Coordinates of C-alpha atoms and ligand atoms in Angstrom, one line a residue:
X1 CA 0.0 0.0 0.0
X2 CA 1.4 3.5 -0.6
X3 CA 0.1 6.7 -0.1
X4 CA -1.4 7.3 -3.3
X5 CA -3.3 4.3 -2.9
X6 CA -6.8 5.6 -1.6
X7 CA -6.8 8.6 -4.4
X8 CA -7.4 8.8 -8.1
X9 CA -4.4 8.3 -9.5
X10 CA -2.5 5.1 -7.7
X11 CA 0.2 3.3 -8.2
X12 CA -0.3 -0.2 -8.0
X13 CA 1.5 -3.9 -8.3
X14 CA -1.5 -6.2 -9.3
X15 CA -3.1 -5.3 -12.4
X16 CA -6.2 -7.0 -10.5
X17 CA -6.8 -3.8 -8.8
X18 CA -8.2 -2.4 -11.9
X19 CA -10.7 -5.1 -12.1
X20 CA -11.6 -4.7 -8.8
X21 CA -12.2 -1.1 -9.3
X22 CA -14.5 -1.7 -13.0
X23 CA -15.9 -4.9 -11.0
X24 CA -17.2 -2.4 -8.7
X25 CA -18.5 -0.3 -10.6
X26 CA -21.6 0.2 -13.1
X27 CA -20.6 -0.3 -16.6
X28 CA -22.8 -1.1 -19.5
X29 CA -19.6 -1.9 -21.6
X30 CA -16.2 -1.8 -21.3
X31 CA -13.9 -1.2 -24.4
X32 CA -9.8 -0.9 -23.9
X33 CA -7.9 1.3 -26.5
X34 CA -4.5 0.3 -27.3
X35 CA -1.6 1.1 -30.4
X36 CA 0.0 -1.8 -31.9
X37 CA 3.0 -1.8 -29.2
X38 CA 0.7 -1.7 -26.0
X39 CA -1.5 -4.4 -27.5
X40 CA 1.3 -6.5 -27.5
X41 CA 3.7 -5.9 -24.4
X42 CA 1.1 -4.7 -22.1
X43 CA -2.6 -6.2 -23.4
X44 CA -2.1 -9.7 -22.4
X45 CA -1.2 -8.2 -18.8
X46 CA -4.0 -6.5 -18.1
X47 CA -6.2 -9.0 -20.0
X48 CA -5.5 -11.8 -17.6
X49 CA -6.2 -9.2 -14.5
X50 CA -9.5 -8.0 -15.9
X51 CA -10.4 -12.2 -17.0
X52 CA -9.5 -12.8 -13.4
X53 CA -11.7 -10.4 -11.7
X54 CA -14.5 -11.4 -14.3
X55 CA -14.0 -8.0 -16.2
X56 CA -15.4 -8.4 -19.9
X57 CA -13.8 -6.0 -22.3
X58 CA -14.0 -5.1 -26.1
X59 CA -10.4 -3.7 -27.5
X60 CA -9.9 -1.6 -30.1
X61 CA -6.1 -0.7 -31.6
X62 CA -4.9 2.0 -33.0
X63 CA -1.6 2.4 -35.3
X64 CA 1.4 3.6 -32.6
X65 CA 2.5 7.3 -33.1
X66 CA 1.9 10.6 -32.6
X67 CA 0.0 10.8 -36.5
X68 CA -2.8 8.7 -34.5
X69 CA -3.9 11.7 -32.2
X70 CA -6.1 12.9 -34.7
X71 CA -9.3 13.8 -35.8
X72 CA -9.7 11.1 -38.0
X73 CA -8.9 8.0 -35.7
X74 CA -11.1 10.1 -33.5
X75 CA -14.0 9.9 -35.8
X76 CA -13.6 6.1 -37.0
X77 CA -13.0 5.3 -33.0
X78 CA -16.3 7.3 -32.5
X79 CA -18.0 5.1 -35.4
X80 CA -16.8 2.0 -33.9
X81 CA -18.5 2.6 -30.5
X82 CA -21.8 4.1 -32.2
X83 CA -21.7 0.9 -34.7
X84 CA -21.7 -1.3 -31.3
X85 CA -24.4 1.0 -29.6
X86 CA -22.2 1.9 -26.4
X87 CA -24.1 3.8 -24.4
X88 CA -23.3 6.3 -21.8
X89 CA -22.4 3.8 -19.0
X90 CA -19.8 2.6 -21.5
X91 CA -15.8 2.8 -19.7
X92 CA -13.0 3.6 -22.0
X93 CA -10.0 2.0 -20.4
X94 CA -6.8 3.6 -22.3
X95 CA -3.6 1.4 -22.4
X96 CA -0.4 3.0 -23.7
X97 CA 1.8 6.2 -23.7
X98 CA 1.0 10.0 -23.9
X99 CA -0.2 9.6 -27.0
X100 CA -2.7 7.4 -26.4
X101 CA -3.5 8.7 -22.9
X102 CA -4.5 11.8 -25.1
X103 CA -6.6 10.8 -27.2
X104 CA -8.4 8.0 -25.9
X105 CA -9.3 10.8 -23.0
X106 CA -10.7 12.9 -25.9
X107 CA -12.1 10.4 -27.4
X108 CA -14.4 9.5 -24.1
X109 CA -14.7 13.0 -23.1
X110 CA -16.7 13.9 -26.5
X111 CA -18.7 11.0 -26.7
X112 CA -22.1 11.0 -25.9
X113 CA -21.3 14.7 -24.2
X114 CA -19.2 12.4 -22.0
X115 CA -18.7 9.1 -20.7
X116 CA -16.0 7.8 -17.8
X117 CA -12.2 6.9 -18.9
X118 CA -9.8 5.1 -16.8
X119 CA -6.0 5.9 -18.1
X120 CA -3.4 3.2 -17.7
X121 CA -0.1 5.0 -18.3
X122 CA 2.6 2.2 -19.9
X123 CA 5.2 4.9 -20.7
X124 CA 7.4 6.7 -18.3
X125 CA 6.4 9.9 -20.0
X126 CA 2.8 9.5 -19.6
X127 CA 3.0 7.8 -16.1
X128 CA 4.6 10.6 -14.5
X129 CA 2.8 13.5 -16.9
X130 CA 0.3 13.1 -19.7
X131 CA -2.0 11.0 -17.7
X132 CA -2.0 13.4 -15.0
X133 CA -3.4 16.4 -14.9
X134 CA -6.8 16.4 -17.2
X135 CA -5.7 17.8 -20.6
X136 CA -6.6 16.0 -23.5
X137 CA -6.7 16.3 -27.1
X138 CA -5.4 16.5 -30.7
X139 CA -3.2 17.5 -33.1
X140 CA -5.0 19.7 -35.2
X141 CA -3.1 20.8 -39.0
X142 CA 0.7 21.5 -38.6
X143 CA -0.3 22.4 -34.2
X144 CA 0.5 19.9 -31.5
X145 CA -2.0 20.0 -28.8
X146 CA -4.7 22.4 -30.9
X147 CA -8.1 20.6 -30.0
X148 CA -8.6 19.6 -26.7
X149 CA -11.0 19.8 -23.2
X150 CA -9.8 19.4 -19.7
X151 CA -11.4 15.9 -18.1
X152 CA -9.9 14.3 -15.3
X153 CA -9.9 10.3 -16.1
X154 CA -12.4 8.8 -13.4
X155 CA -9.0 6.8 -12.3
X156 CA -5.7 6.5 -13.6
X157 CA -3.4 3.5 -12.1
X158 CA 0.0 3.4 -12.7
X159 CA 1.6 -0.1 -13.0
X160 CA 5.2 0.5 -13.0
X161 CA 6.2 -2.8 -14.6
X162 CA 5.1 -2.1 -17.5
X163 CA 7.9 0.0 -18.4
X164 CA 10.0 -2.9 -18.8
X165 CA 9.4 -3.7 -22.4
X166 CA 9.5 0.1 -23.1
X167 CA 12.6 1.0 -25.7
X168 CA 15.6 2.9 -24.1
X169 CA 14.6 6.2 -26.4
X170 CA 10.9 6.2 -24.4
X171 CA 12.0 5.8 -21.5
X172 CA 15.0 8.3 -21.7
X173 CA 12.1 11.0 -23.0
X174 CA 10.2 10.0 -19.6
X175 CA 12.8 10.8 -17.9
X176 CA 13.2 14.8 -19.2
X177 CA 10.0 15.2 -17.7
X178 CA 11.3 13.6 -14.7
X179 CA 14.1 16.3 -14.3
X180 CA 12.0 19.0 -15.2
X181 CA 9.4 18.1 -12.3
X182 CA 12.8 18.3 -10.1
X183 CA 14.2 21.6 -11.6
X184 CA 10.8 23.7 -11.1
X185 CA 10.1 22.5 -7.6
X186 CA 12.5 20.5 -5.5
X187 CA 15.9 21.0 -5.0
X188 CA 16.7 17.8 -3.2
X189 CA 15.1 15.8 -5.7
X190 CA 17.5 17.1 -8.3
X191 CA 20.3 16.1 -6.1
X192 CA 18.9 12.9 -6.2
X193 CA 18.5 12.2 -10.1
X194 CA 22.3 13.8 -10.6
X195 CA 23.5 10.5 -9.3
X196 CA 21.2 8.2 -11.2
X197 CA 23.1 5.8 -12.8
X198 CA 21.7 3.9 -16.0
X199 CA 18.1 3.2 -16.8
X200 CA 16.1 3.0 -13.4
X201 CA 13.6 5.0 -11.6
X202 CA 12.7 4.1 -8.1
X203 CA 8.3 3.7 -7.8
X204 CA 9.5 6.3 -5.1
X205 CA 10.9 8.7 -7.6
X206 CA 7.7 7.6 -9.8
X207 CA 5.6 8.6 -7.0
X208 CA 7.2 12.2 -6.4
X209 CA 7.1 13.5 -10.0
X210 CA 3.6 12.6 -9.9
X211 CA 2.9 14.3 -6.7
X212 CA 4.8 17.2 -7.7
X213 CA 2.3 17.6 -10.8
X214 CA -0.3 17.0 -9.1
X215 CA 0.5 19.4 -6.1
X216 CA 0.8 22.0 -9.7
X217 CA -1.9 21.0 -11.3
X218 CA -5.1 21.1 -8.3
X219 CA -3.7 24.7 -7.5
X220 CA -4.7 25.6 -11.0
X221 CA -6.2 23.3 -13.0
X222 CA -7.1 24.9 -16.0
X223 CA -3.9 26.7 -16.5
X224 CA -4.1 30.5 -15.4
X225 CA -0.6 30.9 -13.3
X226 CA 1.3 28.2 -11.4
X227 CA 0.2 25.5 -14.1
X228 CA 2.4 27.1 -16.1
X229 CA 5.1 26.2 -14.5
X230 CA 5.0 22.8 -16.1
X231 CA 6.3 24.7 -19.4
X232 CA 9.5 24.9 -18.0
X233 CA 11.8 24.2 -21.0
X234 CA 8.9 24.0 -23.3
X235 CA 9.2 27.1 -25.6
X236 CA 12.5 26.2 -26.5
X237 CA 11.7 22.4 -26.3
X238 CA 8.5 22.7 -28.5
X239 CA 10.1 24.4 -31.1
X240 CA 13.0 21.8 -31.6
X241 CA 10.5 19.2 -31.7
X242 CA 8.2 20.8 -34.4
X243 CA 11.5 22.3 -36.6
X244 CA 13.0 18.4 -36.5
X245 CA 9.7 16.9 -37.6
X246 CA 9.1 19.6 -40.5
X247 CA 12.8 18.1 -41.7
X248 CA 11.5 14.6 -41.1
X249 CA 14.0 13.9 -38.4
X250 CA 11.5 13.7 -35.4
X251 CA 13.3 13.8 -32.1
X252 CA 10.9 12.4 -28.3
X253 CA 9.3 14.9 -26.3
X254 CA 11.4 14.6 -23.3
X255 CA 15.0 15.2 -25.4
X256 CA 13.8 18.3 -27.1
X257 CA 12.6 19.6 -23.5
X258 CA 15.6 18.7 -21.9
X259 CA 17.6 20.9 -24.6
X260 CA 14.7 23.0 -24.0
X261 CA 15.4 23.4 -20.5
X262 CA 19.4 23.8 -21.0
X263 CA 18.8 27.2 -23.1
X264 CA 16.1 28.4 -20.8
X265 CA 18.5 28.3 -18.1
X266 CA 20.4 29.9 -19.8
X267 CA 17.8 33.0 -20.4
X268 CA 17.4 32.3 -16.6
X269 CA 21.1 33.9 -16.2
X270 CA 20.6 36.4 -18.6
X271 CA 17.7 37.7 -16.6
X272 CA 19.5 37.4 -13.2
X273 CA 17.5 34.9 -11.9
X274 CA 19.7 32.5 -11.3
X275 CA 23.8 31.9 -11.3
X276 CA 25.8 30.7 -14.0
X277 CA 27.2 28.2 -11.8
X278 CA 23.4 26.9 -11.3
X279 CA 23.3 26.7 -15.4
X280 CA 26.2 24.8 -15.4
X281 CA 25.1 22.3 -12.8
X282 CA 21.7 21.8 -15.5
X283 CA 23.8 21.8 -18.3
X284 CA 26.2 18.6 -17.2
X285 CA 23.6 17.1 -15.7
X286 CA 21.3 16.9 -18.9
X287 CA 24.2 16.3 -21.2
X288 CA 25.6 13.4 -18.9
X289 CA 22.0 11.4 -19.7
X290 CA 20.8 13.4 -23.1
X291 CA 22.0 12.6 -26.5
X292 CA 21.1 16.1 -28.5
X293 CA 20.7 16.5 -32.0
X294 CA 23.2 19.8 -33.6
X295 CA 21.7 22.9 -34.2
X296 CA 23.7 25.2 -36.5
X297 CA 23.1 29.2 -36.4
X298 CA 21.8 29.0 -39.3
X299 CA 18.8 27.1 -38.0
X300 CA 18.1 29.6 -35.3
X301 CA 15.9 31.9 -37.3
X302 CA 13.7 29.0 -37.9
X303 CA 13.7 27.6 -34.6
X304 CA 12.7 31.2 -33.2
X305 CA 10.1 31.5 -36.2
X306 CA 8.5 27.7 -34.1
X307 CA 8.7 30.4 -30.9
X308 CA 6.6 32.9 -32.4
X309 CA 3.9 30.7 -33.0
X310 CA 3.9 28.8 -29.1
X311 CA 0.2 29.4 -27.9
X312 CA 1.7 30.5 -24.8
X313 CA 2.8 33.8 -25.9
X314 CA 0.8 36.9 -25.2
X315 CA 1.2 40.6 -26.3
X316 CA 3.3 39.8 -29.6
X317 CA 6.3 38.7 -26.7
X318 CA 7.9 34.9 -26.4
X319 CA 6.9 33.7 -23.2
X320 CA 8.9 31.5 -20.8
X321 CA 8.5 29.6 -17.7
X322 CA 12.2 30.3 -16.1
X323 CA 14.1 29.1 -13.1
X324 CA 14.3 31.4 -10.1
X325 CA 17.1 29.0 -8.6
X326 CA 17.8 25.0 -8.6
X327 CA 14.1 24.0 -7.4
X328 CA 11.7 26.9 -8.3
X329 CA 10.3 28.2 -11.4
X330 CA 9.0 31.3 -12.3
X331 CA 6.2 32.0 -15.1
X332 CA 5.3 34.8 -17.6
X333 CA 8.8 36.2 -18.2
X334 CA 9.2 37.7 -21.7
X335 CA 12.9 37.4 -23.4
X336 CA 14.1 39.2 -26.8
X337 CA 14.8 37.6 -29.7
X338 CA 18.7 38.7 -28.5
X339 CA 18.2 36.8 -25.5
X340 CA 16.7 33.9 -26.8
X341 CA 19.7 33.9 -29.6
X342 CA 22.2 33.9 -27.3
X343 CA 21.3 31.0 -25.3
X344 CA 21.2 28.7 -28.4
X345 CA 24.3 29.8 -29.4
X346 CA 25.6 29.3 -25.5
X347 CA 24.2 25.5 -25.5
X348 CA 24.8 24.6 -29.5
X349 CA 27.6 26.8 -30.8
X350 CA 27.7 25.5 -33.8
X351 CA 28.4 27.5 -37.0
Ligands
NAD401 N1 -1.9 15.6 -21.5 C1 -0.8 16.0 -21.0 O1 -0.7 16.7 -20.0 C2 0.5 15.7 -21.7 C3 1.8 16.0 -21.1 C4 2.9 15.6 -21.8 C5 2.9 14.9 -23.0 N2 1.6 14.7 -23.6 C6 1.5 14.0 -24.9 O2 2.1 12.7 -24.7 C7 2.5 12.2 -26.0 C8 3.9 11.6 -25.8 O3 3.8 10.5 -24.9 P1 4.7 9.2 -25.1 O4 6.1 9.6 -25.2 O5 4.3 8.3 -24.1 O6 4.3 8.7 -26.6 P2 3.6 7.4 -27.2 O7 2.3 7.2 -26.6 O8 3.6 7.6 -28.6 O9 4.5 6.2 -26.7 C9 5.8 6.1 -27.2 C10 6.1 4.8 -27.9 O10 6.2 3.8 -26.9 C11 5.4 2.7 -27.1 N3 5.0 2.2 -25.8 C12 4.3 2.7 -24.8 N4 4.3 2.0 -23.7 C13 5.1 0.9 -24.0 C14 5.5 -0.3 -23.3 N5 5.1 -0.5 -22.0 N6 6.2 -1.2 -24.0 C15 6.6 -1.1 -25.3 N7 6.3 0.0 -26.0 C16 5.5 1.0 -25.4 C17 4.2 3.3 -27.9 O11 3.6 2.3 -28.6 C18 5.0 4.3 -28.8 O12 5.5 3.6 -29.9 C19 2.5 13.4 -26.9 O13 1.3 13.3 -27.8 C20 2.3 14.6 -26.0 O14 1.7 15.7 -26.6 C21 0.5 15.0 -23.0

């Protein structure tokens, strides 16, 4: 039993306790949405939990991949559960990574003006973030993230073995989410990851970052103030990941906001909020566990044209979450184009 245990999300060592949980429960239907990955490492799991607890479910499978959350696997998801009449008692149980976290959520939150979701988080990314927290949506045209609603899943159980089958690169993107969570709000945490060594997360350390977003996310919820915190190495981070893809050389979420979070400290000691000594101690901790991709100068002008477009911006300024020191963030600080140049060139230096 840990402490989560009694609350909606928890983190648990017997798939059975989903079961339990649907056992116990009213549902018409149950349907479980996986990709092609999670329907092989982690379906036959959960299946045998849900067969023992005499939990009868319908699955439906999506193609793995961020080109799934859309609006058309939306739509065909949405024909499937009309073609089977699932009513509004029906529970969507979603089985996989962020991406399918997302939309899956979406999916359920639309239908029939709404019907109840469980998430079950098989990624390190989406354990400890995007199955926290309540946003869910699509990519929308050329714009991560464009259609969405906030809806909190009705429980989300984090099963930590699941991450054994998941590839190095996944789990390594978890982890830049991990550090960030460390970074905006606890100091001693941050001491604590430096000295990872290899692949491993503690379910104590699984257990903090959640409660850190969580702590973030019920003070605001939909995103006003301290939520933003969470952005923390996103500007910069966003606009690596959308300027790789345009080329066709797609680099995971969690690497592009770990060299996110590099530069931003960087603007961080620009704006005197923190010491370069502090930047230092995020840049060789980041580049002891990152691979980065180059960025010539050349590329900056495109990168910052990706920063002009982030949805966060206000007032025709590019707006950052910074770091205040090793442990805090703070949001809503404007940097110039200079600024923001500068950094890049600090971190990539290439010519
Ligand atoms: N809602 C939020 O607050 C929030 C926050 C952060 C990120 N996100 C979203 O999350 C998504 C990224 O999440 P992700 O990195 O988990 O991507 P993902 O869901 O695409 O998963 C990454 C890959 O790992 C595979 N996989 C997942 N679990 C596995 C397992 N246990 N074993 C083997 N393979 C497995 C998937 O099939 C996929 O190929 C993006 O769409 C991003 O926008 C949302």
């Amino acid at each position: 039993m840990n402490s989560l245990q009694s609350e909606k999300v928890q983190i648990i060592k017997d798939l059975r306790v989903v079961g339990q949980s649907i056992a116990a429960s009213n549902y018409s239907q149950v349907y479980v949405l996986v990709d092609e990955n999670t329907n092989i490492h982690c379906l036959p799991l959960l299946q045998d939990a849900l067969v023992d607890e005499e939990v009868y479910f319908f699955y439906l499978e999506v193609p793995a991949g961020e080109q799934s959350k859309d609006i058309s696997t939306c739509a065909s998801l949405w024909e499937s559960l009309s073609e089977d009449n699932a009513d509004r008692k029906t529970l969507i149980v979603n089985l996989g990574g962020g991406m399918l976290t997302d939309l899956g959520a979406f999916v359920a939150a639309c239908y029939k003006r709404g019907i109840d979701f469980y998430n079950v988080p098989t990624s390190l990314l989406a354990m400890v973030d995007a199955a926290i927290g309540g946003k869910c949506g699509i990519d929308f045209g050329n714009y991560k993230n464009q259609i969405g609603v906030f809806q909190e899943a009705q429980k989300t159980f984090i099963f930590p073995e699941f991450l054994k089958t998941l590839p190095d690169t996944e789990f390594w993107s978890g982890m830049g989410e991990v550090f960030k969570h460390a970074l905006i709000a606890d100091a001693d945490y941050w001491s604590q990851l430096k000295s990872l060594s290899g692949r491993s997360i503690s379910m104590d350390q699984i257990e903090k970052s959640i409660r850190i977003k969580q702590h973030i996310v019920e003070a605001d919820p939909k995103e006003r103030g301290g939520r933003k915190k969470l952005n923390f190495g996103h500007t910069i981070g966003h606009a690596m990941e959308s300027y790789f893809l345009e080329k066709e050389k797609p680099i995971p979420h969690g690497f592009a906001v770990a060299a996110g979070m590099i530069c931003e400290a960087h603007i961080s000691v620009q704006l005197n909020l923190i010491s370069l000594p502090e930047y230092d101690d995020v840049e060789e901790t980041l580049n002891q566990f990152f691979d980065f991709p180059t960025v010539k100068k050349s590329e900056f002008p495109e990168l910052l044209h990706f920063m002009q477009q982030d949805k966060k911006n206000e007032n025709d300024q590019i707006n950052f979450t910074l770091l205040s020191s090793i442990g805090n963030a703070t949001v809503n600080q404007a940097a110039t184009e200079q600024q923001i140049i500068t950094a890049l060139d600090y971190f990539f230096g290439y010519e």
